Short mmCIF file of C-alpha atoms in Angstrom, two decimals:
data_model
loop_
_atom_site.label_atom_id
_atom_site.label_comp_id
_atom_site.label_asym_id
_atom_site.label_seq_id
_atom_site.Cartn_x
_atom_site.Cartn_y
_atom_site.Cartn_z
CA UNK A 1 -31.24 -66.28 15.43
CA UNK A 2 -28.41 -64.75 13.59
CA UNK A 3 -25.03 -65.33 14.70
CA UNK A 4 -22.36 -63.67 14.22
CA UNK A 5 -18.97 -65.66 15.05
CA UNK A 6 -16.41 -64.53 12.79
CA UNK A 7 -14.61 -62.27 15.59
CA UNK A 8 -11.30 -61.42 14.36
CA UNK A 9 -8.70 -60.87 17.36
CA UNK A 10 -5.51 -59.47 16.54
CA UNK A 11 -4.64 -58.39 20.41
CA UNK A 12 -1.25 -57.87 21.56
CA UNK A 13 -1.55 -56.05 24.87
CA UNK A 14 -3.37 -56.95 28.21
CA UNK A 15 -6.14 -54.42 27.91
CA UNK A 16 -6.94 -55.48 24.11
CA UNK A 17 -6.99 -59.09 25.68
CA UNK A 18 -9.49 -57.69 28.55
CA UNK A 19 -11.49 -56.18 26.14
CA UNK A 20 -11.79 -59.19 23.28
CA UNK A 21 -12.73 -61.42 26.30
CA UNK A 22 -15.66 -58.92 27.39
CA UNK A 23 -16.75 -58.98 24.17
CA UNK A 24 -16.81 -62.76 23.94
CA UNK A 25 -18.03 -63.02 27.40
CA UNK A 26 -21.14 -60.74 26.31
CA UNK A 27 -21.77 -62.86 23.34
CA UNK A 28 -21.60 -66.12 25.27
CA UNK A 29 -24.39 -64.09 27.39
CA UNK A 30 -26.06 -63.77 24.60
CA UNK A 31 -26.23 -66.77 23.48
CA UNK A 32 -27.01 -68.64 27.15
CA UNK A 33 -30.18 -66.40 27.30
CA UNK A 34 -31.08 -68.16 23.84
CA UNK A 35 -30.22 -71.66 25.51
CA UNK A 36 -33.11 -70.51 28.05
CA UNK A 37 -35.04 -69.68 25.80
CA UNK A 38 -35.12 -73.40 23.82
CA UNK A 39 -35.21 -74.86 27.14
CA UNK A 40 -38.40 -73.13 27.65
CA UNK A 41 -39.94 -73.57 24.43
CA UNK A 42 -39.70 -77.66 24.80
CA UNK A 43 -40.05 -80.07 27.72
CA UNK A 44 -36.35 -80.92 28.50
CA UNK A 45 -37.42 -84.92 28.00
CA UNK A 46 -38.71 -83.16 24.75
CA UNK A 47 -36.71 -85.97 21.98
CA UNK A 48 -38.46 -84.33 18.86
CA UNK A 49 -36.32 -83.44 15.84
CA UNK A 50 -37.24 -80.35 16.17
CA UNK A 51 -36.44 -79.33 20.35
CA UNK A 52 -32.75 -81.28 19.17
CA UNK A 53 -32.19 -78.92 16.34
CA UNK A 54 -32.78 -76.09 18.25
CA UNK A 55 -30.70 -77.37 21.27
CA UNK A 56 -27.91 -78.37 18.41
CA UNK A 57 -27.76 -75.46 17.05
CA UNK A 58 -27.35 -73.18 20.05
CA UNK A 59 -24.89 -75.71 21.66
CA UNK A 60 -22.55 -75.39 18.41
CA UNK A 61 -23.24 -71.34 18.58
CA UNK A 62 -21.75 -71.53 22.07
CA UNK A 63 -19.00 -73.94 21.40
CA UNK A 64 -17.85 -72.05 18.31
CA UNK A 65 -17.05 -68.96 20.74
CA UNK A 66 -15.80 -70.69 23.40
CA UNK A 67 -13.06 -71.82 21.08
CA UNK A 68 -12.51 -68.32 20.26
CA UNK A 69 -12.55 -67.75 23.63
CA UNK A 70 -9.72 -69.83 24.17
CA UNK A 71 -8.17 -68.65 21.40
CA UNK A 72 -7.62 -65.39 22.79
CA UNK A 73 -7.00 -66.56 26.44
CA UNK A 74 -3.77 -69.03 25.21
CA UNK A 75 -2.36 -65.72 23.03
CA UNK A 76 -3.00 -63.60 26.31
CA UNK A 77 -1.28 -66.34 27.96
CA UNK A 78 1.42 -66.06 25.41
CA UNK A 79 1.70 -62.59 26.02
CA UNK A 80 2.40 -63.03 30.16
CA UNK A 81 4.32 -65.57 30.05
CA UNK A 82 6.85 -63.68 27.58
CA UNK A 83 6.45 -59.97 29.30
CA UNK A 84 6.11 -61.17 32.97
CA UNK A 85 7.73 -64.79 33.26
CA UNK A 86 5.96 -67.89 33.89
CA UNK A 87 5.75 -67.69 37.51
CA UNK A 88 4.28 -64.06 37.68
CA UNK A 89 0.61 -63.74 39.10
CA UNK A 90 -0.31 -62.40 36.13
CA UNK A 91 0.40 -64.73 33.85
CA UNK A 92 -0.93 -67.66 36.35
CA UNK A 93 -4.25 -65.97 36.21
CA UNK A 94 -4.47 -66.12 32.74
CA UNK A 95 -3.62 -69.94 33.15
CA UNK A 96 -6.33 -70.25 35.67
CA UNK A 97 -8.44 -68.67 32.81
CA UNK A 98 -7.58 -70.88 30.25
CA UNK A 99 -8.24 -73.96 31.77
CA UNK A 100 -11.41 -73.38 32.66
CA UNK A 101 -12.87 -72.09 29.58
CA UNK A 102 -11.02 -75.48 28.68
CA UNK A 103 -12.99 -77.11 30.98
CA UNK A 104 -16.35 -75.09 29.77
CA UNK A 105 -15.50 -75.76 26.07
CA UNK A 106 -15.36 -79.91 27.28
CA UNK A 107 -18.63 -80.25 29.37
CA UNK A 108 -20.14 -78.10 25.71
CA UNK A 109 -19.16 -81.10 23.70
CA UNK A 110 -20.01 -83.20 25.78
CA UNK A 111 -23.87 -81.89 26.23
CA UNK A 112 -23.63 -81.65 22.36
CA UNK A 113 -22.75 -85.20 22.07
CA UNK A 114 -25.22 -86.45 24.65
CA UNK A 115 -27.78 -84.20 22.49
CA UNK A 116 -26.31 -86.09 19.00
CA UNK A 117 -26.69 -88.94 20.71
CA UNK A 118 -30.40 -88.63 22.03
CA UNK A 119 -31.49 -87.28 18.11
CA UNK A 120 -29.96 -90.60 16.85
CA UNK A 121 -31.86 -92.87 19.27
CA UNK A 122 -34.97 -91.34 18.15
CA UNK A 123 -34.39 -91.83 14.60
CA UNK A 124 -33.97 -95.37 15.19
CA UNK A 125 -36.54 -95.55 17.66
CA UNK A 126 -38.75 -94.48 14.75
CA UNK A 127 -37.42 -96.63 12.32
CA UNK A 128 -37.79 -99.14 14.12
CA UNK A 129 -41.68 -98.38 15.22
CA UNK A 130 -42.12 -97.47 11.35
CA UNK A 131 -40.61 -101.23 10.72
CA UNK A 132 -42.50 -102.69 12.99
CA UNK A 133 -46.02 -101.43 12.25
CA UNK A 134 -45.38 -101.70 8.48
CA UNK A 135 -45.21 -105.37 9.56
CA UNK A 136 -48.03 -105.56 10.87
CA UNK A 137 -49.73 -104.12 8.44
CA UNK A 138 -48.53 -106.72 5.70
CA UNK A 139 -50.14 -109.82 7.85
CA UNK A 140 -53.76 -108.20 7.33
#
């Protein structure tokens, strides 16, 4: 899985915005499919090194554009709030926008986390068997 998440955005107007956000939005598609697809390929109870890597890594694919995301969405807001005032419908849209890709981007770091979180609690859950059995082993 190649990713490709070095989107430069250099917008100024509300169609550019529109059309950065597409293309983010079809990326973040993209990359959901491949979230699928790991889901499929291991039992979601699945606490192997491996099924975590893959989860990892397509969890930090999908946060990485999300921030970009955002990126683009705050200089969109930017761009309202300084042609159209802050109290125009436009500009409150894009606020809407913003804060919940905010939102999005926070339950993402959170699932990361959880997913950090489960890897580590293996590794000592193996250490700790590895320990344990090597222990037994030395009263024989």
């Amino acid at each position: 899985m190649a990713y490709d998440i070095g989107l430069k955005v250099g917008v100024e107007g509300e169609k550019e915005f529109k059309q950065a956000l597409r293309d983010l939005n079809s990326d973040m598609k993209v990359l959901g499919s491949e979230a699928t697809l790991v889901a499929s390929q291991f039992d979601k109870q699945d606490k192997s090194v491996e099924a975590v890597t893959a989860r990892q890594k397509v969890l930090n694919a999908e946060i990485d554009k999300q921030k970009q995301k955002i990126d683009v969405l705050r200089k969109a807001l930017k761009n309202a709030a300084d042609t159209y005032g802050e109290n125009d419908t436009k500009t409150k849209n894009w606020q809407t926008q913003l804060n919940k890709a905010e939102a999005e981007l926070n339950n993402m770091q959170k699932e990361l986390s959880q997913t950090t979180d489960s890897a580590k609690d293996y590794a000592n859950a193996t250490d700790e068997m590895s320990r344990s059995t090597g222990d037994i082993g030395e009263g024989f």
